[in-house]
Amino acid sequence: EAIFLYPVKSCAPFQVGSWSVGEKGFLYDREWMVVSERGSCLSQKQEPKLSQIVPSIDLQSQRLILRARGQEECVVPLGQPNTMMMGCSWESFSVRICGDRVPWLDCGDEVAAWLRLVLGRDCRLAKQSPQHHRRTKMQPDGSSSALSLANEAQYLLIHRSSVEHLHQRMGVERDKISVEELIYRFRPNLVVVSLSDNSTCTCSSDEPLFAYQEEHWKEVFVENIHFKVSGPCQRCQMVCVDQRSGARTPEPLKTLLAHRGSNAASFGIYLTQELHMHH
């Protein structure tokens, strides 16, 4: 139903009709991140204003374009930044993402000044270093895959029926948060809908036919691409950031914890691309 990528980690999504895949996931998905002056990777948990930065990729002109309300757009070339011109080599920089030490390349002073205007703090735009090959955690079958700056997996899939079911469970709060906004908060790469799903049906207190069915899937096929399911996505405070305003709300984490078990507020599934098709 929808494809999203997040060129800059923890910033707004870039929705596309179709997109190329690379060895780490969607091309340019989470290829960049915002690094604080202390050298840590910023997320919406520490800096909800990141949600107000809207990146897009222009493949024709080979540019990453950053937009934010009230600011001129900022343009960054898709290629490797020339850090040697700045008198430093890429080895000088690394951040920790989910326990991994990840080297990065600095994208220069111009975009850093733009970020400062938007976020009101000193930070840098960083690109994942091509010399560093980050891998996903080992799967039960002993395999691991190339990984971008994403936390745990190459792709995240959510099912619209599951979002609608959660929305129904939110009680009075559901008037403040639409189903579409919930989708944005869960930051998926792929949103799927069951072909026979009648989404106009009102959900009863029992789980409707299609809600959470994705949690039982072992593999997913999209056109000619084969994905393996690598597990559920455990949710945290980030889903509580209103993606339009950057404000924090108690929902949907409150309902997720109440209805999905307090230890495992999981929602959506992680996918890993199978590079070799098995016929």
Coordinates of C-alpha atoms in Angstrom, one line a residue:
E1 CA 0.0 0.0 0.0
A2 CA 2.8 2.4 0.8
I3 CA 6.6 2.6 0.7
F4 CA 8.6 5.0 3.0
L5 CA 12.2 5.6 3.4
Y6 CA 14.0 7.8 6.0
P7 CA 17.1 9.2 4.3
V8 CA 18.1 10.9 7.5
K9 CA 17.8 8.7 10.6
S10 CA 15.0 9.9 12.9
C11 CA 13.8 12.6 10.5
A12 CA 10.5 12.7 8.5
P13 CA 9.7 10.0 6.0
F14 CA 10.1 10.3 2.2
Q15 CA 7.2 8.4 0.6
V16 CA 7.7 6.9 -2.9
G17 CA 5.6 4.9 -5.4
S18 CA 8.5 2.5 -6.1
W19 CA 12.1 2.4 -5.1
S20 CA 15.4 0.5 -5.8
V21 CA 16.8 -1.9 -3.2
G22 CA 20.5 -2.2 -2.4
E23 CA 22.4 -4.7 -0.2
K24 CA 21.5 -2.7 3.0
G25 CA 17.8 -2.1 2.3
F26 CA 16.1 0.6 0.3
L27 CA 18.7 2.7 -1.5
Y28 CA 19.6 5.8 0.7
D29 CA 17.4 4.6 3.6
R30 CA 19.0 5.8 6.8
E31 CA 22.2 6.7 5.0
W32 CA 22.6 9.9 7.0
M33 CA 22.2 10.9 10.7
V34 CA 22.4 14.0 12.8
V35 CA 25.2 13.9 15.3
S36 CA 25.3 16.1 18.4
E37 CA 28.3 18.2 19.4
R38 CA 29.1 15.4 21.9
G39 CA 29.4 13.0 19.0
S40 CA 26.3 10.9 19.6
C41 CA 23.6 10.0 17.1
L42 CA 20.5 12.1 17.8
S43 CA 17.0 10.5 17.7
Q44 CA 13.5 11.9 18.3
K45 CA 13.8 10.6 21.8
Q46 CA 16.3 13.3 22.7
E47 CA 15.4 15.8 20.0
P48 CA 11.7 15.6 18.8
K49 CA 12.3 18.6 16.5
L50 CA 14.0 16.1 14.1
S51 CA 10.5 15.1 13.0
Q52 CA 10.2 18.6 11.5
I53 CA 13.1 18.0 9.0
V54 CA 11.7 16.6 5.8
P55 CA 14.3 14.9 3.6
S56 CA 13.8 13.9 -0.1
I57 CA 16.1 12.3 -2.6
D58 CA 16.3 13.6 -6.2
L59 CA 17.9 10.8 -8.2
Q60 CA 18.2 12.9 -11.3
S61 CA 20.3 15.6 -9.8
Q62 CA 21.9 13.2 -7.3
R63 CA 21.0 15.3 -4.3
L64 CA 19.5 14.9 -0.8
I65 CA 17.2 17.9 -0.2
L66 CA 16.3 18.9 3.4
R67 CA 13.3 21.1 4.0
A68 CA 11.8 22.6 7.2
R69 CA 9.1 25.1 7.8
G70 CA 10.4 28.7 7.7
Q71 CA 13.8 27.8 6.2
E72 CA 15.3 27.8 2.8
E73 CA 15.9 24.2 1.6
C74 CA 19.4 22.8 2.0
V75 CA 21.0 20.6 -0.6
V76 CA 23.6 17.8 0.0
P77 CA 25.2 15.8 -2.8
L78 CA 24.4 12.0 -2.6
G79 CA 28.1 11.2 -3.2
Q80 CA 30.8 10.8 -0.5
P81 CA 31.6 14.1 1.3
N82 CA 35.2 15.2 0.8
T83 CA 36.3 15.1 4.4
M84 CA 40.0 15.3 3.4
M85 CA 39.5 18.9 2.3
M86 CA 38.6 19.7 5.9
G87 CA 41.9 18.4 7.2
C88 CA 40.6 15.2 8.8
S89 CA 40.0 11.7 7.8
W90 CA 36.9 9.7 8.4
E91 CA 38.5 7.5 11.1
S92 CA 38.2 10.5 13.5
F93 CA 34.4 10.1 13.7
S94 CA 32.3 7.3 15.0
V95 CA 29.1 6.9 16.9
R96 CA 27.4 4.1 18.8
I97 CA 24.1 2.8 17.3
C98 CA 22.5 -0.2 19.1
G99 CA 25.9 -1.2 20.5
D100 CA 27.7 -0.9 17.2
R101 CA 30.6 1.5 16.7
V102 CA 29.8 3.2 13.4
P103 CA 32.3 5.4 11.5
W104 CA 30.9 8.4 9.7
L105 CA 31.8 11.1 7.2
D106 CA 31.0 14.8 7.9
C107 CA 28.8 16.5 5.4
G108 CA 30.2 20.0 5.9
D109 CA 29.6 23.4 7.5
E110 CA 26.8 24.6 5.3
V111 CA 24.3 21.8 6.3
A112 CA 25.5 22.0 9.9
A113 CA 24.6 25.7 10.0
W114 CA 21.2 24.9 8.5
L115 CA 20.6 22.2 11.1
R116 CA 21.5 24.7 13.8
L117 CA 18.8 27.1 12.6
V118 CA 16.2 24.3 12.6
L119 CA 17.1 22.5 15.8
G120 CA 18.6 25.4 17.8
R121 CA 21.7 23.4 18.7
D122 CA 25.1 22.6 17.3
C123 CA 25.2 19.4 15.4
R124 CA 26.5 17.9 12.2
L125 CA 25.0 15.9 9.3
A126 CA 26.9 12.6 9.0
K127 CA 26.9 10.0 6.3
Q128 CA 27.6 6.3 6.9
S129 CA 31.2 5.5 5.9
P130 CA 31.4 3.2 2.9
Q131 CA 34.5 1.6 4.3
H132 CA 32.6 0.3 7.3
H133 CA 30.4 -2.7 6.8
R134 CA 27.8 -2.9 9.5
R135 CA 25.9 -6.2 9.9
T136 CA 22.5 -7.1 11.5
K137 CA 22.6 -9.3 14.7
M138 CA 23.1 -13.0 14.0
Q139 CA 19.8 -14.8 13.1
P140 CA 18.9 -18.2 14.5
D141 CA 20.1 -19.8 11.2
G142 CA 23.5 -18.1 11.7
S143 CA 23.0 -15.6 8.9
S144 CA 23.5 -11.8 9.1
S145 CA 23.0 -9.0 6.5
A146 CA 24.4 -5.6 5.6
L147 CA 22.9 -2.8 7.6
S148 CA 22.5 1.0 7.2
L149 CA 22.2 3.4 10.2
A150 CA 18.9 1.7 11.0
N151 CA 18.7 0.3 14.6
E152 CA 18.2 -3.4 14.0
A153 CA 17.0 -4.5 10.6
Q154 CA 16.9 -3.5 6.9
Y155 CA 13.1 -3.1 6.6
L156 CA 10.1 -2.6 8.9
L157 CA 6.7 -3.7 7.8
I158 CA 3.3 -2.9 9.4
H159 CA -0.2 -4.0 8.5
R160 CA -2.9 -1.4 8.2
S161 CA -5.5 -3.7 9.9
S162 CA -3.2 -3.8 13.0
V163 CA -3.0 0.0 13.0
E164 CA -6.8 0.3 12.7
H165 CA -7.3 -2.2 15.5
L166 CA -4.9 -0.3 17.8
H167 CA -6.6 2.9 16.9
Q168 CA -10.0 1.5 17.9
R169 CA -8.6 0.5 21.3
M170 CA -7.3 4.0 22.0
G171 CA -10.7 5.2 23.3
V172 CA -11.2 9.0 23.4
E173 CA -7.6 9.6 22.4
R174 CA -8.3 8.3 18.9
D175 CA -10.0 11.5 18.1
K176 CA -6.7 13.3 18.5
I177 CA -4.6 10.9 16.4
S178 CA -5.8 9.6 13.0
V179 CA -4.9 6.2 11.6
E180 CA -2.6 7.9 9.1
E181 CA -0.8 9.7 11.8
L182 CA -0.4 6.4 13.7
I183 CA 1.2 4.9 10.6
Y184 CA 3.7 7.8 10.5
R185 CA 4.5 7.3 14.2
F186 CA 5.4 3.7 13.7
R187 CA 8.0 4.7 11.0
P188 CA 7.5 1.7 8.6
N189 CA 9.2 1.1 5.3
L190 CA 6.3 -1.0 4.0
V191 CA 2.6 -0.7 4.8
V192 CA 0.6 -3.6 3.7
V193 CA -3.1 -4.2 3.4
S194 CA -4.9 -7.6 3.0
L195 CA -6.6 -7.8 -0.4
S196 CA -9.8 -9.3 1.2
D197 CA -9.6 -6.9 4.2
N198 CA -12.8 -4.9 4.5
S199 CA -11.3 -1.9 6.2
T200 CA -14.7 -0.2 6.6
C201 CA -15.8 -2.8 9.1
T202 CA -15.8 -1.6 12.7
C203 CA -13.5 -3.6 14.9
S204 CA -15.2 -5.5 17.8
S205 CA -13.4 -6.1 21.1
D206 CA -12.1 -9.3 19.6
E207 CA -9.1 -9.0 17.2
P208 CA -10.5 -8.6 13.7
L209 CA -9.6 -11.2 11.1
F210 CA -6.4 -9.5 9.7
A211 CA -5.0 -7.6 12.7
Y212 CA -1.6 -8.8 13.8
Q213 CA -1.6 -11.6 11.2
E214 CA 1.9 -10.3 10.1
E215 CA 3.4 -11.6 13.4
H216 CA 2.8 -15.1 12.2
W217 CA 4.5 -14.6 8.8
K218 CA 7.9 -16.3 8.2
E219 CA 8.6 -14.7 4.8
V220 CA 7.2 -11.9 2.6
F221 CA 7.3 -11.6 -1.2
V222 CA 7.0 -8.1 -2.9
E223 CA 7.1 -8.5 -6.6
N224 CA 10.3 -10.5 -7.2
I225 CA 12.0 -9.7 -3.9
H226 CA 12.0 -12.3 -1.1
F227 CA 12.2 -11.1 2.5
K228 CA 12.7 -13.2 5.6
V229 CA 11.0 -12.1 8.8
S230 CA 13.6 -11.5 11.5
G231 CA 11.3 -10.8 14.4
P232 CA 8.9 -8.3 16.0
C233 CA 9.8 -4.6 16.5
Q234 CA 9.8 -3.7 20.2
R235 CA 8.4 -0.1 20.6
C236 CA 9.7 2.7 22.8
Q237 CA 8.9 6.4 23.6
M238 CA 9.5 7.4 20.0
V239 CA 6.0 6.4 18.9
C240 CA 4.8 9.1 21.3
V241 CA 6.2 12.0 19.3
D242 CA 3.6 13.8 17.2
Q243 CA 5.2 13.7 13.7
R244 CA 3.5 17.0 12.7
S245 CA 4.3 19.1 15.7
G246 CA 7.2 17.3 17.5
A247 CA 5.0 17.4 20.7
R248 CA 5.0 14.3 23.0
T249 CA 1.8 12.4 23.8
P250 CA 1.1 9.4 26.0
E251 CA -0.5 7.5 23.1
P252 CA -0.1 5.1 21.4
L253 CA 2.4 3.5 23.7
K254 CA -0.1 3.5 26.6
T255 CA -2.6 1.4 24.7
L256 CA 0.1 -0.8 23.2
L257 CA 1.4 -1.6 26.7
A258 CA -2.1 -2.2 28.0
H259 CA -3.3 -4.5 25.2
R260 CA -0.1 -6.1 23.9
G261 CA 1.6 -7.1 27.2
S262 CA 3.6 -4.8 29.4
N263 CA 7.0 -6.5 28.6
A264 CA 6.6 -6.6 24.9
A265 CA 5.1 -3.5 23.3
S266 CA 5.8 -5.0 19.9
F267 CA 4.2 -3.6 16.7
G268 CA 5.3 -4.5 13.2
I269 CA 7.9 -6.9 12.0
Y270 CA 11.5 -6.6 10.8
L271 CA 12.4 -8.0 7.4
T272 CA 15.7 -8.9 5.9
Q273 CA 16.1 -9.2 2.1
E274 CA 17.2 -12.5 0.7
L275 CA 19.7 -11.6 -1.9
H276 CA 19.6 -15.0 -3.6
M277 CA 16.2 -16.2 -4.9
H278 CA 15.5 -19.8 -4.2
H279 CA 13.7 -21.4 -7.1

